[in-house]
Short mmCIF file of C-alpha atoms in Angstrom, two decimals:
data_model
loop_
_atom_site.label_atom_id
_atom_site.label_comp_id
_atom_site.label_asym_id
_atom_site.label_seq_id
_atom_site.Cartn_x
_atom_site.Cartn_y
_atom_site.Cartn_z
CA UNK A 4 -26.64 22.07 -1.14
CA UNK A 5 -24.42 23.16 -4.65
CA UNK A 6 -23.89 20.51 -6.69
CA UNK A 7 -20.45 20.38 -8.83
CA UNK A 8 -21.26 17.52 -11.24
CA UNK A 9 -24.20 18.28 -13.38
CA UNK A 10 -26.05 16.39 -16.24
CA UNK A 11 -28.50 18.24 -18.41
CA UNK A 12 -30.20 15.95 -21.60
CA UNK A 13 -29.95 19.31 -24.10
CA UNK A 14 -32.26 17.36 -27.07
CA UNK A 15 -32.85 13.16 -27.66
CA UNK A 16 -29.37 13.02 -29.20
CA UNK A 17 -26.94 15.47 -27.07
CA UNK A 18 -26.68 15.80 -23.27
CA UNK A 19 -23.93 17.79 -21.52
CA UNK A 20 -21.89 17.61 -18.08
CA UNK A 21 -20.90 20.13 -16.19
CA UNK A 22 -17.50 19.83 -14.28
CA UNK A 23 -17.81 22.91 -11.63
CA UNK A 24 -15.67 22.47 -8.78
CA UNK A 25 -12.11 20.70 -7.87
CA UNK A 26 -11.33 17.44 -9.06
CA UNK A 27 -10.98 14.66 -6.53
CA UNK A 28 -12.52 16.82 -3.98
CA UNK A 29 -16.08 18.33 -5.50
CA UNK A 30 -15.92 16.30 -8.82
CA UNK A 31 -15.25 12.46 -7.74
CA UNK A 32 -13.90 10.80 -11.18
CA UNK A 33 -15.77 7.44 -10.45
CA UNK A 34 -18.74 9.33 -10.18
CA UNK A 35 -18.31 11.47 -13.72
CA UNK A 36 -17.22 7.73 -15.39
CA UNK A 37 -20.68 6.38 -14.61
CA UNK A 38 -22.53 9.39 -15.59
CA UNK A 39 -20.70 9.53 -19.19
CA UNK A 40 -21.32 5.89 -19.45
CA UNK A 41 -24.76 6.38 -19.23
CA UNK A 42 -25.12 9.54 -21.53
CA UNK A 43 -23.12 7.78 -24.32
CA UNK A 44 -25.28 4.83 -24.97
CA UNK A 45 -27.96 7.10 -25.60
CA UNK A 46 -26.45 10.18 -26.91
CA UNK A 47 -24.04 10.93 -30.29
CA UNK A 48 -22.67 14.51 -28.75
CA UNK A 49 -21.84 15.01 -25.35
CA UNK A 50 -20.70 18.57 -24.40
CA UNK A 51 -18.05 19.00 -21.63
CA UNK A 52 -18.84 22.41 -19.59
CA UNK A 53 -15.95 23.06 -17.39
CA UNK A 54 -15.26 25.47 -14.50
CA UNK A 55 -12.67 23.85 -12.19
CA UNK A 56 -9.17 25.49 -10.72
CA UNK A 57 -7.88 22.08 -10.79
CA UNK A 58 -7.23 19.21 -8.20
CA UNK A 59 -5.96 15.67 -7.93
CA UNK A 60 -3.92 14.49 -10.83
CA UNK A 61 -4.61 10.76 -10.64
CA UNK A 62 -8.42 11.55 -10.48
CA UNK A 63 -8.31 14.01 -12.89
CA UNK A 64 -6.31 11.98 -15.33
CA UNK A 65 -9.18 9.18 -14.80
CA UNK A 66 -11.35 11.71 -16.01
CA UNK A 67 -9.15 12.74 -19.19
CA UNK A 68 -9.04 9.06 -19.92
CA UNK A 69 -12.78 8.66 -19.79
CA UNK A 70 -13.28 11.43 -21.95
CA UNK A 71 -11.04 10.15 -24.60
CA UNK A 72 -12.45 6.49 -24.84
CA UNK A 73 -16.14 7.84 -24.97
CA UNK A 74 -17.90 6.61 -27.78
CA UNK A 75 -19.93 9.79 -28.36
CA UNK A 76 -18.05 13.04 -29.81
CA UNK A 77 -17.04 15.07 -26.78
CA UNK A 78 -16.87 19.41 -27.21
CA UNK A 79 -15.18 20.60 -24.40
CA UNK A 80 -16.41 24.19 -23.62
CA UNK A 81 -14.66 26.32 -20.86
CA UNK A 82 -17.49 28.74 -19.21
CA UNK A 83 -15.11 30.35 -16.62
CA UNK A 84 -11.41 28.51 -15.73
CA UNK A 85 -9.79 25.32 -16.56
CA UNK A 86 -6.95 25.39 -14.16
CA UNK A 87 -4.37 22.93 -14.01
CA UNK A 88 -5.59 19.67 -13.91
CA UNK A 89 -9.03 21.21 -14.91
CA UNK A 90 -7.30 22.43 -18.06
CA UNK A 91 -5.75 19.16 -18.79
CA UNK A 92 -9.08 17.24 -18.68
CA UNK A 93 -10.48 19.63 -21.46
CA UNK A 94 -7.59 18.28 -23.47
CA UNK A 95 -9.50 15.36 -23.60
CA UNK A 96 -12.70 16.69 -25.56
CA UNK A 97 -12.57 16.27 -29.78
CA UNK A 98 -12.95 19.65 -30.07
CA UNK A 99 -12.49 22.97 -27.00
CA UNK A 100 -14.27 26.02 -26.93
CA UNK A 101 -13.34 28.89 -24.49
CA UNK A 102 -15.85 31.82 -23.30
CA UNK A 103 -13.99 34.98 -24.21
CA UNK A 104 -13.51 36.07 -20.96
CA UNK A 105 -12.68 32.55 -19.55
CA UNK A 106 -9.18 32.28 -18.07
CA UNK A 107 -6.64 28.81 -19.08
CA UNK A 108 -4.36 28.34 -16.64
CA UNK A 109 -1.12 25.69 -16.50
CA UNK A 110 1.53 25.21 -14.17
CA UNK A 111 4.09 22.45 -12.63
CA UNK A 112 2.23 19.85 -10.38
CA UNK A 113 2.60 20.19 -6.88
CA UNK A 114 2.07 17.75 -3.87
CA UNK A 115 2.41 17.08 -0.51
CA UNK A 116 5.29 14.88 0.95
CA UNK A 117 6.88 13.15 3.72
CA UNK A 118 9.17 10.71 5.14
CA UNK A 119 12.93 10.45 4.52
CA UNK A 120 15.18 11.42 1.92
CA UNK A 121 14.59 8.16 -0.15
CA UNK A 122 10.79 8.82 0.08
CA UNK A 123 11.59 12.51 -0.92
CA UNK A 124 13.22 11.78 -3.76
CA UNK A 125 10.74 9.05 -4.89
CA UNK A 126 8.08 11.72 -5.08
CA UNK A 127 9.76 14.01 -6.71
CA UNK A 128 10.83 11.09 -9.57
CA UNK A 129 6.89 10.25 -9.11
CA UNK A 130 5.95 14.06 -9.87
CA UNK A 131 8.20 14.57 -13.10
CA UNK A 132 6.82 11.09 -14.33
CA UNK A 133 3.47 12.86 -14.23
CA UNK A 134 4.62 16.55 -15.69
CA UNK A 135 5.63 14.42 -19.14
CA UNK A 136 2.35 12.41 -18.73
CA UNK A 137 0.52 16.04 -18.72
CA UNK A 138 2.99 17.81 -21.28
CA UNK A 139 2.31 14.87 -23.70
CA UNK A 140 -1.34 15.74 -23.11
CA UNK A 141 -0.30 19.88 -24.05
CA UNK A 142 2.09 18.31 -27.34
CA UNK A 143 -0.71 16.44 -28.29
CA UNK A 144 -3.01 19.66 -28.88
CA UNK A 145 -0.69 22.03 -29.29
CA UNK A 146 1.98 20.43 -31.96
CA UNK A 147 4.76 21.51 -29.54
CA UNK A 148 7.34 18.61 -28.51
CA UNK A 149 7.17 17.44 -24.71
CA UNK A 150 10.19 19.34 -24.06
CA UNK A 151 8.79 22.49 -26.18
CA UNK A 152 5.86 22.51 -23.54
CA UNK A 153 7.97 22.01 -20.65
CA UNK A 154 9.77 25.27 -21.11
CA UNK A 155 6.45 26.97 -22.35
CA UNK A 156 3.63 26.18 -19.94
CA UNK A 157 4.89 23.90 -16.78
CA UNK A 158 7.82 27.08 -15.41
CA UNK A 159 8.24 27.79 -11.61
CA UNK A 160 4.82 30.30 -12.04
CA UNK A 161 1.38 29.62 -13.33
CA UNK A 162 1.10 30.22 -16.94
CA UNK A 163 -2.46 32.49 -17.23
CA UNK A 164 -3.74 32.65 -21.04
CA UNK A 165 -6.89 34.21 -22.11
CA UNK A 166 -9.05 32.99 -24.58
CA UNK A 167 -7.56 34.64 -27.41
CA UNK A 168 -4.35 33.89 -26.20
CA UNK A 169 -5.34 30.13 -25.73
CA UNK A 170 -6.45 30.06 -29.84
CA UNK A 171 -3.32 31.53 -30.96
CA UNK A 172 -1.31 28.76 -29.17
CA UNK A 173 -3.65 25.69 -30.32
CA UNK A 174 -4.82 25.34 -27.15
CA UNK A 175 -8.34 25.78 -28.07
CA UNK A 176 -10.04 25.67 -31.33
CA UNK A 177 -12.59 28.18 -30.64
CA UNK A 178 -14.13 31.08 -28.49
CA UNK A 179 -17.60 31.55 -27.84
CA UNK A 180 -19.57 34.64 -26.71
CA UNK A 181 -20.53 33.96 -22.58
CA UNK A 182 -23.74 36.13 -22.57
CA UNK A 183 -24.27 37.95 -19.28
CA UNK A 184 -20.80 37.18 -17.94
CA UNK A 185 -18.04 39.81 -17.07
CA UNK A 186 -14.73 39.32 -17.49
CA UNK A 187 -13.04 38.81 -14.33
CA UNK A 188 -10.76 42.05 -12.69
CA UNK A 189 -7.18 41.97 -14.89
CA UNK A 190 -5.66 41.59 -11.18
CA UNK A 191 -7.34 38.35 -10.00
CA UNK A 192 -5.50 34.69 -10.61
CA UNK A 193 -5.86 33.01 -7.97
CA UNK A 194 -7.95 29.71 -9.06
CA UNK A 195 -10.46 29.57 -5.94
CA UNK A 196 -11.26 33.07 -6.57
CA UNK A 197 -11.92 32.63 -10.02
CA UNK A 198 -13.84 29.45 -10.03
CA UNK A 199 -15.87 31.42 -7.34
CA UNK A 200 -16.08 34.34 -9.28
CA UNK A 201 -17.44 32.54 -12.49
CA UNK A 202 -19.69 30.43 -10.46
CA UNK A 203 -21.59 34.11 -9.11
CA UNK A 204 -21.79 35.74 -12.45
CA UNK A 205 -23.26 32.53 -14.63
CA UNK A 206 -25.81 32.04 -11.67
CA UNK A 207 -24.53 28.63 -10.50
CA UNK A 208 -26.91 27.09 -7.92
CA UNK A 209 -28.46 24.14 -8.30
CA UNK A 210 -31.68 25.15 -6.45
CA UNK A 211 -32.57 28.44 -8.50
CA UNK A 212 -30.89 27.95 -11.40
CA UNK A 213 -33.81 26.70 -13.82
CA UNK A 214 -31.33 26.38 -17.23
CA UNK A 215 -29.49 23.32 -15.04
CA UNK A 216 -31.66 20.50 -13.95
CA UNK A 217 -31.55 17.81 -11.16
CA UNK A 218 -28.98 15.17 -11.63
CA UNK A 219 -30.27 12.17 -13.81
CA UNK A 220 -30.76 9.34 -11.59
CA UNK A 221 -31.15 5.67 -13.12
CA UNK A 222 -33.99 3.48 -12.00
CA UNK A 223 -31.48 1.03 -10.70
CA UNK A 224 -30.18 4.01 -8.53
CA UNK A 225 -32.95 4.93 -7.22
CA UNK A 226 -33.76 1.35 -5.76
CA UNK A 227 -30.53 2.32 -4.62
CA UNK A 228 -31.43 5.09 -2.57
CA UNK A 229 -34.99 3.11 -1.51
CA UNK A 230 -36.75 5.67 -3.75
CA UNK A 231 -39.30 5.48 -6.37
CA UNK A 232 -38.32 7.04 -9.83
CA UNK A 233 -40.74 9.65 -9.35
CA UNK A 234 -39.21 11.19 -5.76
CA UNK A 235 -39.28 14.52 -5.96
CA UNK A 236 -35.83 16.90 -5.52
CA UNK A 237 -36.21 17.05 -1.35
CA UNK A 238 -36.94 13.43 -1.26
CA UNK A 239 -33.62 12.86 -3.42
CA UNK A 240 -31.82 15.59 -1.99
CA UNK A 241 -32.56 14.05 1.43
CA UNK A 242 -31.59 10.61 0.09
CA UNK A 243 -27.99 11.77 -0.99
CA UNK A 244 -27.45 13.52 2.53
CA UNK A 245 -27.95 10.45 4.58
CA UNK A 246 -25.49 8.49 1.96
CA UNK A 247 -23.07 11.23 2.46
CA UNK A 248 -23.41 11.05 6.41
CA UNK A 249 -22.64 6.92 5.85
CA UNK A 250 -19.88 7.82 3.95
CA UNK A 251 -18.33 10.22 6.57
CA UNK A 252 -18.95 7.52 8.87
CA UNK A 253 -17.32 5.07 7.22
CA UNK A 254 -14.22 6.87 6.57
CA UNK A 255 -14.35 7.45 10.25
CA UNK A 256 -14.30 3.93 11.03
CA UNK A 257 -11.82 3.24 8.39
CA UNK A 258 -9.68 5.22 10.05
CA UNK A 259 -10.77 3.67 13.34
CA UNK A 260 -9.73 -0.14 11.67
CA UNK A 261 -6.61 1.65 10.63
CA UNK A 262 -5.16 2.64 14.22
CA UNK A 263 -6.31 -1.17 15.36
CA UNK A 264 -4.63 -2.92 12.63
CA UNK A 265 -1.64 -0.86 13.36
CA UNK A 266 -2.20 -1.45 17.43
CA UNK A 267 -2.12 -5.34 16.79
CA UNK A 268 0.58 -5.39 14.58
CA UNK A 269 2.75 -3.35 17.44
CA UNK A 270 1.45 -6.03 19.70
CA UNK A 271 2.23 -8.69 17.77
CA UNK A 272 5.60 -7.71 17.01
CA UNK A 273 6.18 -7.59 20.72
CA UNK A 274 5.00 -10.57 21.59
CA UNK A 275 7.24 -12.04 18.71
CA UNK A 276 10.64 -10.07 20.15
CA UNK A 277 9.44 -11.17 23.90
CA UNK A 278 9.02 -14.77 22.62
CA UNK A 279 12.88 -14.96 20.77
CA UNK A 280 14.33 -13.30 23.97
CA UNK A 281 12.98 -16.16 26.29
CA UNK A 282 13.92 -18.89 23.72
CA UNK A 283 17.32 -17.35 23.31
CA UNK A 284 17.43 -17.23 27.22
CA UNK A 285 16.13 -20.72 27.65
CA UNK A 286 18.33 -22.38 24.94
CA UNK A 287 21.38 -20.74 26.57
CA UNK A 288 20.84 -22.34 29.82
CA UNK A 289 20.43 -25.54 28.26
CA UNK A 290 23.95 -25.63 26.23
CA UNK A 291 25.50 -23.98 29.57
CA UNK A 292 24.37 -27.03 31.29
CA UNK A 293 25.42 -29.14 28.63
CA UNK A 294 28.93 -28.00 29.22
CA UNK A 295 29.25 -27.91 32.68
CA UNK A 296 28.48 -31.81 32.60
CA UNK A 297 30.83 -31.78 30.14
CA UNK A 298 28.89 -33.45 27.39
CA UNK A 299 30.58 -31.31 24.87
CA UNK A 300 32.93 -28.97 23.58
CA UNK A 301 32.18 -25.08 23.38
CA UNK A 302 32.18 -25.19 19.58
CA UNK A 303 29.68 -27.78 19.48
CA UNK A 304 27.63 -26.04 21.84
CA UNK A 305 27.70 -22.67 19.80
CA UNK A 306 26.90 -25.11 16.63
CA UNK A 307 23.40 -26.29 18.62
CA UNK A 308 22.67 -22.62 19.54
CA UNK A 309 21.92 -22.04 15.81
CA UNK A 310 20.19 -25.25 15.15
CA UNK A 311 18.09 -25.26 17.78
CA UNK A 312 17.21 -21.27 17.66
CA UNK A 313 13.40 -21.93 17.64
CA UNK A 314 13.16 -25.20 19.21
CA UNK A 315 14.68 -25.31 22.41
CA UNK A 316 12.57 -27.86 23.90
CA UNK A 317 14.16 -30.33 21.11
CA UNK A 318 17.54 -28.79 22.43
CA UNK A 319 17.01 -30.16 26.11
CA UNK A 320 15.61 -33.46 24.56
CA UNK A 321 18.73 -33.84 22.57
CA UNK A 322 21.31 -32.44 25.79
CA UNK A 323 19.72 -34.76 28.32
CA UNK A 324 20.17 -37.96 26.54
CA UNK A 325 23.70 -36.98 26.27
CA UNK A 326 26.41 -38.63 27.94
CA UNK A 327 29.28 -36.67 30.34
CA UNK A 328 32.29 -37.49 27.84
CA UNK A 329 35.43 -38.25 30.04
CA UNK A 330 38.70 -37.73 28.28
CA UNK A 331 41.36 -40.24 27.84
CA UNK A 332 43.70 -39.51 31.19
CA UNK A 333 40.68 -39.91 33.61
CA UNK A 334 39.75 -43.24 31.52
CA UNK A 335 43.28 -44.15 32.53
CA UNK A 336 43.17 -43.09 35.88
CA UNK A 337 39.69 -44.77 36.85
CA UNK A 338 40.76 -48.10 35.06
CA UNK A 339 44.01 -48.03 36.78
CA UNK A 340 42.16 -47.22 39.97
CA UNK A 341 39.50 -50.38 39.52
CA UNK A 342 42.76 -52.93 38.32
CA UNK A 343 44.20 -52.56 41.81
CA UNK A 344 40.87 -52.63 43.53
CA UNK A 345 40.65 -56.04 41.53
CA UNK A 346 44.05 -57.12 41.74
CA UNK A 347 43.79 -57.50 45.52
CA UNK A 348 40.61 -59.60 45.84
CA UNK A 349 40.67 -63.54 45.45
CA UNK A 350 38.81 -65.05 42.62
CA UNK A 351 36.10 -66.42 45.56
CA UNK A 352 36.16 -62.64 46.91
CA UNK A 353 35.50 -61.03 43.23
CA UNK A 354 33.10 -64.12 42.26
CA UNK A 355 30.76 -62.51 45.21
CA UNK A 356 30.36 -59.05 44.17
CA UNK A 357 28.41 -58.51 41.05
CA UNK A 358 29.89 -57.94 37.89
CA UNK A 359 33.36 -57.87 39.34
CA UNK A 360 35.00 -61.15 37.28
CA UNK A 361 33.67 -59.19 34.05
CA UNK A 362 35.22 -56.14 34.79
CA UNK A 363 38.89 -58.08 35.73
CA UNK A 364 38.48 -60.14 32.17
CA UNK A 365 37.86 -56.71 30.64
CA UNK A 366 40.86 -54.64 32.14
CA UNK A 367 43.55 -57.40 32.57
CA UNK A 368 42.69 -60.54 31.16
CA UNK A 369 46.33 -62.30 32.22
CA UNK A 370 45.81 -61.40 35.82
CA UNK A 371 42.17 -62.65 35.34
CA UNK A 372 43.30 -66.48 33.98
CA UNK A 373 46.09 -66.31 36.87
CA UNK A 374 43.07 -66.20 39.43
CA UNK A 375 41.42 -68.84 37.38
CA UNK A 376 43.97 -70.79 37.50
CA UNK A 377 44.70 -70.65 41.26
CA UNK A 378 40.73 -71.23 42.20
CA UNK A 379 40.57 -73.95 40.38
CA UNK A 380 44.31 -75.84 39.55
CA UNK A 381 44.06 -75.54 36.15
CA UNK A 382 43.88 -73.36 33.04
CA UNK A 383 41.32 -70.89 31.60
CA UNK A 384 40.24 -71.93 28.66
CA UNK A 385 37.49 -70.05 27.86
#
């Protein structure tokens, strides 16, 4: 299996990483952050060997940013092509030195998008915001202004520069002699066939390869991996494999946790719209009720509607301990109604059904002291 992030200890004081593959994809930037953490305790030079066509620019930019806070001094070298992002991150180095038949190439970022307009136009706001983070990176080296490496390095095409071409423009503040390495065909610029190309003449595989050895492991990561410190390459190359296989699992089932999460939030979103339908439904029966038994006016209804949106079990408590209200004119007309019914019964005849004498006292209380007066020869005087 080729390995893309290599650490070599070169003497007691000076180790060196070697950044050969895509960024974000072969070269994980929380990976290269522990691995410089743990070189620059113990080292005072750390050289930066690059051979990348590019990648992610939020990874890569965590890379830049852990090459510029290292407390060892960082020499970037480029053995075959620092690409886009890749050519950004050897920005980052205190000094860059470029084989002579390396290639440098910049050009505008580029991502993938989707959504509306809105979300269109927020990642294209999102990728200029990141083409001045990189040209400041450029202006930095260089001496141009941000705008000055706009125009000169991030056009519509990628900007190629050889070596010498990278030292005339600041870009670089050496070139070294790549012994054993061609220069790659005049007609080839495409990034993957570079980085491929570069990779076959310096003899990059881990396995054969005896100038690059095994990735340094800490004792604390080998526990990790259950082996001892001693485990030889299959035993850690084994090791790694069955962490990878987790980790393709658990992307699976993150993906998997994903589609549920989403599932139940459909659900309960349904649930929550089926819920507000049937209280809508219910409360509307209730204050339809309400006014048929005439226990209040339409506007007062439409006022409870809103009150009791969420709580129409409260709104049926409230409605049945409400009273029919009877207007004025059928007050009248019952009370003139009863009065007659009264008016025609003797005092002994009303005195023998409940509650009539009250109800006489209460609606005429002259004719109710005449019938007093004629039961019992004398006046009321109550």
């Amino acid at each position: 299996m080729q390995k893309f992030l290599i650490v070599n200890q070169l003497d007691n004081r000076t180790a060196e990483i070697l950044i050969y593959g895509y960024i974000g994809n072969d070269v994980i930037s929380g990976d290269f952050l522990r691995e410089l953490k743990q070189l620059e305790n113990v080292n005072d030079t750390i050289h930066i060997r690059i051979n990348s066509g590019g990648g992610s620019v939020f990874e890569g930019l965590a890379i830049f940013n852990a090459i510029k806070n290292c407390n060892a001094e960082t020499i970037g070298y480029i053995d075959g092509i620092a690409a886009s992002m890749g050519s950004v991150i050897a920005m980052a180095c205190n000094k860059v030195h470029m084989s002579k038949v390396a290639m440098f190439m910049t050009h505008k970022a580029k991502m993938l998008s989707h959504g509306n307009a809105n979300d269109m136009r927020n990642s294209a706001s999102l990728m200029d915001s990141l083409e001045t983070a990189i040209c400041t990176i450029y202006a930095g080296k260089t001496g141009l202004t941000v705008d000055q490496v706009k125009a000169k390095y991030l056009t519509g095409e990628d900007r190629w520069l050889t070596a010498e071409e990278a030292l005339s423009e600041k870009i670089i503040d050496g070139i070294y002699d790549a012994k054993n390495v061609k220069a790659p065909p005049a007609t080839m610029r495409s990034d993957k066939e570079l980085v491929g190309y570069f990779n076959t003449e310096m003899n990059f595989n881990y396995s054969t390869n005896n100038n690059m050895k095994k990735i340094t492991l800490s004792p604390d990561q080998y526990g990790k991996l259950n082996l001892p410190v001693n485990a030889d390459d299959t035993a850690v190359q084994n090791a790694l494999d069955a962490v990878f296989i987790k980790a393709a699992n658990a992307d699976n089932l993150q993906v998997q946790l994903s589609t549920a999460t989403t599932a139940k939030t459909t659900a309960e979103t349904a649930l929550k719209t089926f819920k507000e339908a049937a209280a809508k439904t219910e409360i509307d029966s209730i204050v339809s009720a309400g006014l048929t038994a005439k226990k209040f006016t339409k506007e007062v209804g439409d006022s409870l509607k809103v009150d009791y949106a969420s709580n129409p079990t409260g709104l049926k408590t409230l409605v049945d301990g409400m009273t029919p209200h009877i207007s004025i004119s059928q007050k009248l007309k019952t009370d003139e109604g009863k009065l007659k019914e009264l008016a025609d019964k003797t005092w002994d005849e009303l005195d023998k059904v409940d509650g009539a004498l009250d109800d006489l006292k209460a609606t005429d209380f002259d004719m109710f002291k005449e019938k007093y007066k004629a039961a019992f020869k004398k006046d009321y005087q109550g």
